[in-house]
C-alpha positions as CSV (number, residue, x, y, z in Angstrom):
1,X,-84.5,55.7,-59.4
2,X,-85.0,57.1,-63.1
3,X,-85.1,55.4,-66.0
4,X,-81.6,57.3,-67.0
5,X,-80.0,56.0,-63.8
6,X,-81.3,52.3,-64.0
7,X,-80.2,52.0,-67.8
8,X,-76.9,53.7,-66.8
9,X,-76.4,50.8,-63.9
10,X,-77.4,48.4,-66.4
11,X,-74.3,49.9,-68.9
12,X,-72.0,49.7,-65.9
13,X,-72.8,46.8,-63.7
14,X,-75.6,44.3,-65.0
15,X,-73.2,43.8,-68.4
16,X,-70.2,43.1,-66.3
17,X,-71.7,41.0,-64.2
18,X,-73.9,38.9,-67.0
19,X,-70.5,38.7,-68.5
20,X,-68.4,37.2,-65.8
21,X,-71.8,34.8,-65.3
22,X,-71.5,33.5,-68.6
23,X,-67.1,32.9,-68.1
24,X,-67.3,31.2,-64.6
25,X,-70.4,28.9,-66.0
26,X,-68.4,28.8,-69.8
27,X,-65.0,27.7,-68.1
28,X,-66.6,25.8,-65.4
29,X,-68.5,23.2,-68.2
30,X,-65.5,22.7,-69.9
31,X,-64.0,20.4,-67.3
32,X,-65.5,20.5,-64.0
33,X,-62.6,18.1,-63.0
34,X,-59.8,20.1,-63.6
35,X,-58.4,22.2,-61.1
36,X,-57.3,25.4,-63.4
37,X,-61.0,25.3,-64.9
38,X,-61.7,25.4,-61.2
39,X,-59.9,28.4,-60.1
40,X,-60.9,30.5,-63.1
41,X,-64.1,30.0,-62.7
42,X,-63.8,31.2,-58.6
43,X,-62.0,34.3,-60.2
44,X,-64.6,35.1,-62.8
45,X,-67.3,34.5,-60.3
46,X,-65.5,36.8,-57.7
47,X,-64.9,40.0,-59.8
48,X,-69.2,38.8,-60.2
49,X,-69.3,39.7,-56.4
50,X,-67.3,42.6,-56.8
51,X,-69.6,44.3,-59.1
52,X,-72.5,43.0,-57.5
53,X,-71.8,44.8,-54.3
54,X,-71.3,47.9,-56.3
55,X,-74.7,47.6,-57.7
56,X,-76.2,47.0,-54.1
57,X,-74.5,49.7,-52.5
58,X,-75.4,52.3,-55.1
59,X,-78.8,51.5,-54.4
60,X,-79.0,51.6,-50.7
61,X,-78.1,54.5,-48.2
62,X,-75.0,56.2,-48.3
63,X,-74.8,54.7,-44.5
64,X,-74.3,51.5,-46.0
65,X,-71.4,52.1,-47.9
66,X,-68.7,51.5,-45.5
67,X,-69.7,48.5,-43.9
68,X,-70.7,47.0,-47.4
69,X,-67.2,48.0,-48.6
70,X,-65.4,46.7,-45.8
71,X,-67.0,43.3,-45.5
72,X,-68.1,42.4,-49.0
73,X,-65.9,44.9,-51.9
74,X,-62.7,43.9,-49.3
75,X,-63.1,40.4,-48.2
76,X,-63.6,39.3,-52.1
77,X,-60.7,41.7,-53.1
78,X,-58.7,39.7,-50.3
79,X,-59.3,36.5,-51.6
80,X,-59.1,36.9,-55.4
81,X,-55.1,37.2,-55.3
82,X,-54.5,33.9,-53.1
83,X,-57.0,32.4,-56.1
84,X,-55.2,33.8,-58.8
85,X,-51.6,32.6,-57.6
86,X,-53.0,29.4,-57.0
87,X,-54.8,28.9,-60.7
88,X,-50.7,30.8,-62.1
89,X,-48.7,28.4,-60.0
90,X,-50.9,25.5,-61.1
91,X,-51.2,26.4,-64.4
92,X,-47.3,26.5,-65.2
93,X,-46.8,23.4,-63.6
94,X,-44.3,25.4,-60.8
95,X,-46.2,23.4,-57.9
96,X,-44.5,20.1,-58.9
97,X,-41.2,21.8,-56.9
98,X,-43.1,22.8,-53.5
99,X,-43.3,20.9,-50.4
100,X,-46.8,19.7,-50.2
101,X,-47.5,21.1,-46.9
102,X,-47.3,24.2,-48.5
103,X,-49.2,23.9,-51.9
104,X,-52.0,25.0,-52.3
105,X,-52.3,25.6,-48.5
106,X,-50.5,29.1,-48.8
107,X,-52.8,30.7,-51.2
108,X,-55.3,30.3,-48.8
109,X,-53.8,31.8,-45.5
110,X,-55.8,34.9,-46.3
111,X,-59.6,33.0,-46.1
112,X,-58.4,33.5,-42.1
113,X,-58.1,37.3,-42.3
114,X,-61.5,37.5,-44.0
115,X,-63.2,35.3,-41.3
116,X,-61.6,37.5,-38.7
117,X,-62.8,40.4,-40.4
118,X,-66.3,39.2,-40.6
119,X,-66.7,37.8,-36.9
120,X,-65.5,41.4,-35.5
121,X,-67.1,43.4,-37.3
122,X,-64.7,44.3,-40.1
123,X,-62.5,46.2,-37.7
124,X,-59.5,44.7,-39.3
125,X,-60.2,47.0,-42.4
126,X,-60.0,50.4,-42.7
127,X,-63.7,51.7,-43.3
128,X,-63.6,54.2,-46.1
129,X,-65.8,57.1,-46.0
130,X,-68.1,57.7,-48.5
131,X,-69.4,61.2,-50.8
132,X,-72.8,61.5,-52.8
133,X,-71.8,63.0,-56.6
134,X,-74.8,62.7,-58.9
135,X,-76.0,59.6,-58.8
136,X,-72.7,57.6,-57.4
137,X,-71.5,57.4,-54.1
138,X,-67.3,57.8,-54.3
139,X,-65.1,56.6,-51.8
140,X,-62.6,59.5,-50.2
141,X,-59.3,59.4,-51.9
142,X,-57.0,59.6,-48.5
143,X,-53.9,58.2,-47.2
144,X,-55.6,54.8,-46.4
145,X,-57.1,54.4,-49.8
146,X,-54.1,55.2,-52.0
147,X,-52.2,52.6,-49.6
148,X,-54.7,50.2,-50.7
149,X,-54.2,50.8,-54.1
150,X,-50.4,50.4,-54.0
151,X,-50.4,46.9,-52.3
152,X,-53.3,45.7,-54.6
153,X,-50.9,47.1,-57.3
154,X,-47.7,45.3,-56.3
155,X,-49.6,42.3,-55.9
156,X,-51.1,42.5,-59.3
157,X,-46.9,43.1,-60.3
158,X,-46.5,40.0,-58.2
159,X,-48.3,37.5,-61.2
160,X,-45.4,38.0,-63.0
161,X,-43.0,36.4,-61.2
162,X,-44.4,32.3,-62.1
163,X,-44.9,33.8,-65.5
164,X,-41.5,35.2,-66.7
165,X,-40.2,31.7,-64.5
166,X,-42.7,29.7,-66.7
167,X,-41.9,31.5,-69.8
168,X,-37.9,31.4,-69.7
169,X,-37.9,27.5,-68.6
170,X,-40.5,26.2,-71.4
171,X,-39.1,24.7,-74.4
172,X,-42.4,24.7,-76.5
173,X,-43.5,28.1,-78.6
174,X,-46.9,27.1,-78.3
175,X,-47.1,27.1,-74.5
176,X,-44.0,30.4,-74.3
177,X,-47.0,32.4,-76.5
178,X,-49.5,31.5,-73.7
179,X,-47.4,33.1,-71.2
180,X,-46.8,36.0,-72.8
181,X,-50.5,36.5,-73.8
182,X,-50.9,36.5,-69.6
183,X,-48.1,38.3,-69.2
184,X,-48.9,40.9,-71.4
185,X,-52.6,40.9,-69.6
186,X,-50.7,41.6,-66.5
187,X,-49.2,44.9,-67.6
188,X,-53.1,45.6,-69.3
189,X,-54.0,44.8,-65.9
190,X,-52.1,46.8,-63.9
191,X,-52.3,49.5,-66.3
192,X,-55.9,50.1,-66.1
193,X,-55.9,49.5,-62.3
194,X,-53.7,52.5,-62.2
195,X,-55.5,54.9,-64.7
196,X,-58.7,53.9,-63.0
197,X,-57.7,53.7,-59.4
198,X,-55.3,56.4,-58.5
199,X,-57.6,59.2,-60.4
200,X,-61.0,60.8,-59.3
201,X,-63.7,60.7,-62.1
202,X,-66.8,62.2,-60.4
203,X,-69.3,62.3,-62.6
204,X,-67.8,60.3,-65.3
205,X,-66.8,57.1,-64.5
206,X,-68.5,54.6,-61.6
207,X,-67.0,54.5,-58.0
208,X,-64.4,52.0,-57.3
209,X,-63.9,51.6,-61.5
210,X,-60.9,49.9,-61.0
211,X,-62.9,46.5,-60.8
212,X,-63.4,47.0,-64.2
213,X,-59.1,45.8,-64.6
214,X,-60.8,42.9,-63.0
215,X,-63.1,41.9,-66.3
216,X,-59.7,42.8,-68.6
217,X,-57.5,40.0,-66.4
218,X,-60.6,37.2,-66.8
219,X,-61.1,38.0,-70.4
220,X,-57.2,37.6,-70.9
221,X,-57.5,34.1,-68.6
222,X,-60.6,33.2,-70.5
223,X,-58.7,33.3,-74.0
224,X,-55.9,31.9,-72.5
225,X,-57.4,28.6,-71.2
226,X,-59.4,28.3,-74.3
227,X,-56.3,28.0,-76.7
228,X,-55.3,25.8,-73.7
229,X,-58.2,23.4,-74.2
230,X,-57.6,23.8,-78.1
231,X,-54.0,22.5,-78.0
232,X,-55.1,19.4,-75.8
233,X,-58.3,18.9,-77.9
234,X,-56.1,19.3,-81.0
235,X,-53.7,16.5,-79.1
236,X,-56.6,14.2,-78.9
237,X,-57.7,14.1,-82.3
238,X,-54.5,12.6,-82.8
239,X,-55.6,9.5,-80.3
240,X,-57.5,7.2,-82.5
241,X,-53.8,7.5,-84.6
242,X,-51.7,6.8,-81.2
243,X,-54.1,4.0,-80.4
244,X,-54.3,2.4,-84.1
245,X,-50.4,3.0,-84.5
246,X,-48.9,-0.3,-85.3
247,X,-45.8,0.8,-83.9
248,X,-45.3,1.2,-80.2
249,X,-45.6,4.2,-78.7
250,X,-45.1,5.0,-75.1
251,X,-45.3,8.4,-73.4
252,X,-42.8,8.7,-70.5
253,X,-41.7,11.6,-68.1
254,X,-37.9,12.7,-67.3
255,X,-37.8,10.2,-64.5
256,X,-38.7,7.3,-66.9
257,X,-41.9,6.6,-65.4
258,X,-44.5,5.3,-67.9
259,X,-47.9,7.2,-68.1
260,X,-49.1,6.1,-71.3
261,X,-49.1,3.3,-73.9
262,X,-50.5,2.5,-76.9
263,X,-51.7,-1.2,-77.6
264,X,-48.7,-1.9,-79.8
265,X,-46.5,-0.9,-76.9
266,X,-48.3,-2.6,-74.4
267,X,-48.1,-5.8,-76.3
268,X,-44.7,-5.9,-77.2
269,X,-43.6,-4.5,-73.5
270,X,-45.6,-6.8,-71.8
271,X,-43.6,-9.6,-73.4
272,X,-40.7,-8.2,-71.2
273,X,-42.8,-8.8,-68.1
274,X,-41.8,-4.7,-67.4
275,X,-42.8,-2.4,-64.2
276,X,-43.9,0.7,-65.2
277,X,-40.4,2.3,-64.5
278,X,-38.2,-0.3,-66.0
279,X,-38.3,0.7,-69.6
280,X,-35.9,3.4,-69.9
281,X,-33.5,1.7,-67.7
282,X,-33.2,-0.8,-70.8
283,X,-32.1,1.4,-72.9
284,X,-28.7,2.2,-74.1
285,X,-26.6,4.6,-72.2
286,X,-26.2,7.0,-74.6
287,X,-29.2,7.2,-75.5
288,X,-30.9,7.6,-72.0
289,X,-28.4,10.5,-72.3
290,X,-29.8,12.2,-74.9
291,X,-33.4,11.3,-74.1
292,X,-32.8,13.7,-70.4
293,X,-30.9,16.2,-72.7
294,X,-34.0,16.5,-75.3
295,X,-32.4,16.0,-78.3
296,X,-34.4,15.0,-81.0
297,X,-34.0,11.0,-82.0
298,X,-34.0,9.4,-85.6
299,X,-33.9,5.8,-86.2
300,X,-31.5,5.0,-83.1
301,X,-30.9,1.1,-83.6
302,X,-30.5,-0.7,-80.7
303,X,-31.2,-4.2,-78.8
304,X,-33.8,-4.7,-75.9
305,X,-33.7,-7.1,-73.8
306,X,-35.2,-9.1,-70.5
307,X,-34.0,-11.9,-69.2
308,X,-34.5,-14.2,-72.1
309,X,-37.0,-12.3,-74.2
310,X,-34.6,-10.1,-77.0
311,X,-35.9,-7.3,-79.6
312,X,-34.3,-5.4,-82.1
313,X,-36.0,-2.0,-82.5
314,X,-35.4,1.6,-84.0
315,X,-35.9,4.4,-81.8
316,X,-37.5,7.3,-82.2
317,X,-38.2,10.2,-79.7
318,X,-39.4,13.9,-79.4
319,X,-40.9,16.3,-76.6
320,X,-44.5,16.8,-75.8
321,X,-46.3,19.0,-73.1
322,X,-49.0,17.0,-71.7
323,X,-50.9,18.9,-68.5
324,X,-48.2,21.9,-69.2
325,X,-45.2,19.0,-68.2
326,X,-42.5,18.2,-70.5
327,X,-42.5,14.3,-71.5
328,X,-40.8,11.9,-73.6
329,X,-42.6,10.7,-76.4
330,X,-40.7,7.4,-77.2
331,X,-41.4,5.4,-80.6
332,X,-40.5,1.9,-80.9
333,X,-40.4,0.1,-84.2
334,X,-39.9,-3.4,-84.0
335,X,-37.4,-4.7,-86.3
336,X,-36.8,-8.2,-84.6
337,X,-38.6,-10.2,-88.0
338,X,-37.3,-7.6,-90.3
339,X,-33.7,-8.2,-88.5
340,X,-34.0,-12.1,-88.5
341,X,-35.0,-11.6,-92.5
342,X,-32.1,-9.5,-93.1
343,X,-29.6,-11.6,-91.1
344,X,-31.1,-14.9,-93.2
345,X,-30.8,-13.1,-96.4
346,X,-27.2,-12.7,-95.8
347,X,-26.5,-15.7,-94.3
348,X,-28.1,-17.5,-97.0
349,X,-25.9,-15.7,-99.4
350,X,-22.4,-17.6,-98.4
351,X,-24.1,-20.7,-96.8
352,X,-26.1,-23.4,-97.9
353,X,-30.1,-24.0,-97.5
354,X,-30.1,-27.2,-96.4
355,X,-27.3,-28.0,-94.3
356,X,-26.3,-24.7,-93.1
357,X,-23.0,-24.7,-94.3
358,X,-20.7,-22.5,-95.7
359,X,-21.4,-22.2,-99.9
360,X,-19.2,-22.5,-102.5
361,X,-18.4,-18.9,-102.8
362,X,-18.0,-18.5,-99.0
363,X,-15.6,-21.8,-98.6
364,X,-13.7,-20.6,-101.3
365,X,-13.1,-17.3,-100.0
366,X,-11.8,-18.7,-96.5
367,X,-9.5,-21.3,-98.4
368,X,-7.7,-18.8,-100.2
369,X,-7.5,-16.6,-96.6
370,X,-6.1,-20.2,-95.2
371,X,-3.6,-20.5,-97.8
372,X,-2.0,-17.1,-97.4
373,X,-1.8,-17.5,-93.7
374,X,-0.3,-20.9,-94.8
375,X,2.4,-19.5,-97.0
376,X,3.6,-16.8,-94.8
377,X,3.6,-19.3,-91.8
378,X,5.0,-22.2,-93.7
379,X,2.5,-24.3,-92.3
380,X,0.5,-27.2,-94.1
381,X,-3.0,-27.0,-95.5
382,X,-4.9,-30.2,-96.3
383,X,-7.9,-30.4,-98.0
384,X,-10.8,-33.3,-98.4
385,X,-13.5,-33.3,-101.5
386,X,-16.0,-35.7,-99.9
387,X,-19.1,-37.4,-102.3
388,X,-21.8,-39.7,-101.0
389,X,-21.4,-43.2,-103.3
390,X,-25.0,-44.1,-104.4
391,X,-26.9,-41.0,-103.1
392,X,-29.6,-41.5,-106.0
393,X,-30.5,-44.7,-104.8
394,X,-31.1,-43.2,-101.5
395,X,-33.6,-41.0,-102.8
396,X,-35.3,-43.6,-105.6
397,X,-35.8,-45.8,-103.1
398,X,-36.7,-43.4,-99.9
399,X,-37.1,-40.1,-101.7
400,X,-36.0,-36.9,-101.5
401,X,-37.1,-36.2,-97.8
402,X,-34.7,-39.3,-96.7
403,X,-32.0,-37.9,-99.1
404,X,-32.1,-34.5,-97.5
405,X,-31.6,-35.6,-93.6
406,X,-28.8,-37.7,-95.0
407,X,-27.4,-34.6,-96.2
408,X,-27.8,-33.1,-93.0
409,X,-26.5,-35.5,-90.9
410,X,-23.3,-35.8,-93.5
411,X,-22.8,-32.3,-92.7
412,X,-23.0,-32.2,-88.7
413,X,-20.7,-35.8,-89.0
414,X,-18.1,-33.6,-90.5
415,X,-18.5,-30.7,-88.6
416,X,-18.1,-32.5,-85.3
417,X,-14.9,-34.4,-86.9
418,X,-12.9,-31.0,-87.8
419,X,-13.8,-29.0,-85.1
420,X,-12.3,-25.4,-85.2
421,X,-9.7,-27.1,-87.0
422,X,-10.7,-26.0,-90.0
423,X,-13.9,-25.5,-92.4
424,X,-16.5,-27.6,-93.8
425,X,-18.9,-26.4,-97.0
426,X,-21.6,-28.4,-99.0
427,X,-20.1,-27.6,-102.8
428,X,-23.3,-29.2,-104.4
429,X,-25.7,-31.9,-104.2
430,X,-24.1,-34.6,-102.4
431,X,-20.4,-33.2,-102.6
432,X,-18.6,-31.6,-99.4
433,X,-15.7,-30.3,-98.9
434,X,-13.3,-29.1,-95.9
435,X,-9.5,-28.0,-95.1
436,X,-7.4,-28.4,-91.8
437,X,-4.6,-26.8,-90.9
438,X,-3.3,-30.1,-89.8
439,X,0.8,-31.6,-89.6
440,X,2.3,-33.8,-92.5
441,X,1.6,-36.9,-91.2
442,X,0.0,-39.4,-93.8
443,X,-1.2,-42.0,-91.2
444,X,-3.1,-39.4,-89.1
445,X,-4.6,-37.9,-92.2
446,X,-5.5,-41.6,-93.6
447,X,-6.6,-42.1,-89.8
448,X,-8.9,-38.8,-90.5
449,X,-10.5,-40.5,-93.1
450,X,-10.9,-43.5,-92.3
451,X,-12.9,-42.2,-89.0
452,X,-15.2,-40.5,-91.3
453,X,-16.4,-42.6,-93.5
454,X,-16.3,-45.1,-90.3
455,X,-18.7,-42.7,-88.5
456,X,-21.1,-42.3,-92.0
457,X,-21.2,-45.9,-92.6
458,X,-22.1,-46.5,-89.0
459,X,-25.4,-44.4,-89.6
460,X,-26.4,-45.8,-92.7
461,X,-26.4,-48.9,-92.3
462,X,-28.4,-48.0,-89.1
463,X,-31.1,-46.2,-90.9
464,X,-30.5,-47.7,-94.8
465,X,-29.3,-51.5,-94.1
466,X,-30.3,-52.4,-97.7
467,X,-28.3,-49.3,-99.4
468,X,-24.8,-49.5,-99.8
469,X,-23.6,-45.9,-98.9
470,X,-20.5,-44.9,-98.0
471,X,-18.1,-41.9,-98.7
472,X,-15.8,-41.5,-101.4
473,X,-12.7,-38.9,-100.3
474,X,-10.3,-36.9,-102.6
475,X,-7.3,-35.6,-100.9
476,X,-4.8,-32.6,-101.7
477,X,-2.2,-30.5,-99.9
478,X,-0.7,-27.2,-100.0
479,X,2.2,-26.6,-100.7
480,X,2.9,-30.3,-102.0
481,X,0.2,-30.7,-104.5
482,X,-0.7,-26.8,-105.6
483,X,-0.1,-23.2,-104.5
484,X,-3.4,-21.6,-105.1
485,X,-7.3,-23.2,-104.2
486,X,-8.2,-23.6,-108.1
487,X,-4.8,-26.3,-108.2
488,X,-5.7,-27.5,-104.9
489,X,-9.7,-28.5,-105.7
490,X,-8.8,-30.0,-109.1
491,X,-6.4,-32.5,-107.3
492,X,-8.4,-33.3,-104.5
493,X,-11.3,-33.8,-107.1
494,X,-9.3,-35.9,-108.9
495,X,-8.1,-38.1,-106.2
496,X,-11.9,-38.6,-104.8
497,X,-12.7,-39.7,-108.7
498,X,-9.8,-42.4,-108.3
499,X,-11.4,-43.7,-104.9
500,X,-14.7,-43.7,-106.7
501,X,-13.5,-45.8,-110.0
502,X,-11.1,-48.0,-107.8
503,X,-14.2,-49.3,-105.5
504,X,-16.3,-49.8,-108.3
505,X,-13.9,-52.5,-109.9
506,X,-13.6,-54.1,-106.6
């Protein structure tokens, strides 16, 4: 061989095949786990073979050019499409829809032909014959060869079938730009296995140049699984933030199944004592809804609950491809404490501290409701300003702590005597105050009363034997004594002012 011959071989096959080394190593390293990684690297390092028989039959007899063809050149050629449809149909996720008796099985039904072909003596395939031009030996262009061609061509068409599929069914932009980067190395593809392989170039270009299509498709797959890897690598440099996030944050799929939590999530979930697929089963309807529907979620308030464990949490939820698959990324702030806050704050703002009674401003409110019903109905409204006698000595001698159960026992003493007859509020310090929508009848309001401070008495002389407390009631009712709940208070305070003076001149 000259030295013009070997540096020309080392232009037209050593590159190529140095190249394709480096990808199937390159793509190999970057996760030998992965099954797309895999498969590229098969494809790079069979377009390696491809070239490498090229190289060894240009250096060998022209003798050995057909058998070389047939069992190297053809076997590989057979077996790069089944790898290439795999690494497609794995790569936009299609797979998840076949039977699994099928995938990957299918794409490997031609590994049988080749063995055939080996074991008789590659009879199955058409030996080409071969010319000598310069320093190349070129196949003959006949019928056999260009019917070669056109299969290998319509199977090259064929990769754009999962693509298009893959491409019209995505929802992401990201991932639709990768599969039209393939797609458009398809048509590149195709292209240049056309220009190279229908057309004799003695003389110019090497025998069998349409291999060289081959290096185009793995340079296009190459780039394509590297902005691959960059989108998940970009995804996990957001992981310390998903695992650090206070807030839960759980990533589901579209049949609610669970496949990732972050420590916030896992804690407050594992309160509800859930299976992997229970969570989206506890949430609302409509929003399960539009979770399957992908719309976009802000701040959706609702309740979860498990038997007795309850949370009140705001939803939020978008759409993330994780291993090209659509899933639910599903935030969860818990609002419960914030919720109980909130509910306190306005509770506290119409009831009282201490007793948990309705306020001033709340009681008066619902008294002048009560009276209007009252008035239109013609019913009878009685009310009852109720002060504990000698509640100072109570806590001078006990102290305050003493004086506020007493409060609170006051209250619940009243509450159970009215019922849902009417409504009981602490006014002030030791004052109370309540209205019944109760009949005219003196004795079973003095009754009432009496049954009260009855009940009080009872108790403090129970806990307080040396005090003398008791309860000093001021009665008034509408219509008789006022028609509005200023009228009403002033003569009820008045009356519990008589009781006061008259038992303090006993």
């Amino acid at each position: 061989m000259e030295l013009k011959e070997a540096f020309v071989l080392l232009v037209t096959h050593m590159i190529p095949i140095l190249f394709l080394a480096y990808m199937a190593t390159d793509i190999l390293l970057r996760n030998k786990r992965k099954t797309e990684h895999i498969l590229l690297s098969l494809i790079a390092f069979c377009f390696l073979l491809m070239f490498v028989e090229e190289y060894v039959r240009n250096q060998v007899p022209i003798e050995y050019s057909s058998i070389l063809s047939a069992l190297w050149l053809s076997s590989v050629g057979t077996i790069i499409p089944g790898l290439c449809f795999h690494f497609l149909i794995k790569f936009t996720g299609l797979y998840k829809s076949w039977p699994r008796f099928i995938y990957p099985y299918i794409f490997y039904v031609p590994i049988v032909f080749v063995i055939m072909n080996t074991f008789i003596g590659a009879e199955l395939v058409y030996t080409q014959d071969f010319f000598e031009a310069g320093m190349w030996k070129y196949p003959v262009y006949n019928t056999n060869y260009y019917i070669a061609m056109t299969v290998g061509t319509i199977i090259d068409c064929m990769y754009l079938i999962p693509l298009f599929i893959a491409k019209h069914r995505s929802k992401l932009e990201e991932q639709r730009k990768i599969y039209q980067q393939l797609i458009i190395g398809v048509y590149v593809a195709i292209t240049l296995n056309i220009v190279l392989g229908y057309f004799k170039y003695e003389n110019l270009l090497p025998p069998h140049s349409y291999i060289y299509a081959g290096i185009v498709w793995c340079y296009f797959l190459l780039r394509t699984m590297k902005q691959y890897d960059f989108l998940n690598l970009y995804d996990k440099r957001y992981e310390k933030l998903f695992r650090l996030n206070p807030n839960a944050i759980v990533l589901l799929d579209f049949q609610g199944k669970v496949h990732d939590a972050n420590p916030a999530a896992t804690k407050l979930l594992g309160r509800l004592h859930l299976q992997q697929n229970q969570l989206f089963g506890l949430l609302d309807k409509s929003l399960q809804e539009q979770l399957l529907h992908e719309k976009q979620i802000r701040d959706y308030a609702m309740h979860i609950s498990n038997e007795d464990i309850h949370f009140f949490v705001l939803v939020n939820a978008d759409y993330v491809m994780v291993d090209n698959e659509m899933h639910i990324l599903l935030i969860l702030q818990d609002m419960t404490l914030q919720k109980q806050y909130q509910s306190e704050i306005e509770f506290l703002a119409y009831h009282d501290t201490l007793t948990r009674l309705p306020n001033r401003r709340l009681f008066t409110n619902q008294l002048e409701a009560a009276i209007e019903v009252c008035q239109r109905d013609h019913q009878t409204l009685t009310i009852l300003l109720i002060d504990v006698d000698h509640f100072k000595s109570l806590n001078d001698t006990y102290g305050h702590q003493c004086g506020d159960e007493l409060l609170q026992a006051t209250a619940q003493i009243l509450q159970q005597a009215v019922g849902d007859k009417g409504t009981v509020a602490r006014i002030g310090g030791d004052e109370f105050v309540l209205f019944m929508k109760e009949p005219d009848f003196e004795q079973q309001l003095n009754d009432f009363t009496k049954q009260l401070q009855s009940t009080f008495e009872a108790y403090t002389e129970a806990k307080y034997p040396d005090l003398s407390l008791s309860l000093s009631v001021g009665m008034s009712q509408f219509p008789k004594d006022g028609n509005d709940e200023q009228t009403l208070m002033h003569q009820a305070d008045q009356a519990m002012y008589e009781m006061k003076r008259n038992r303090k001149f006993r």
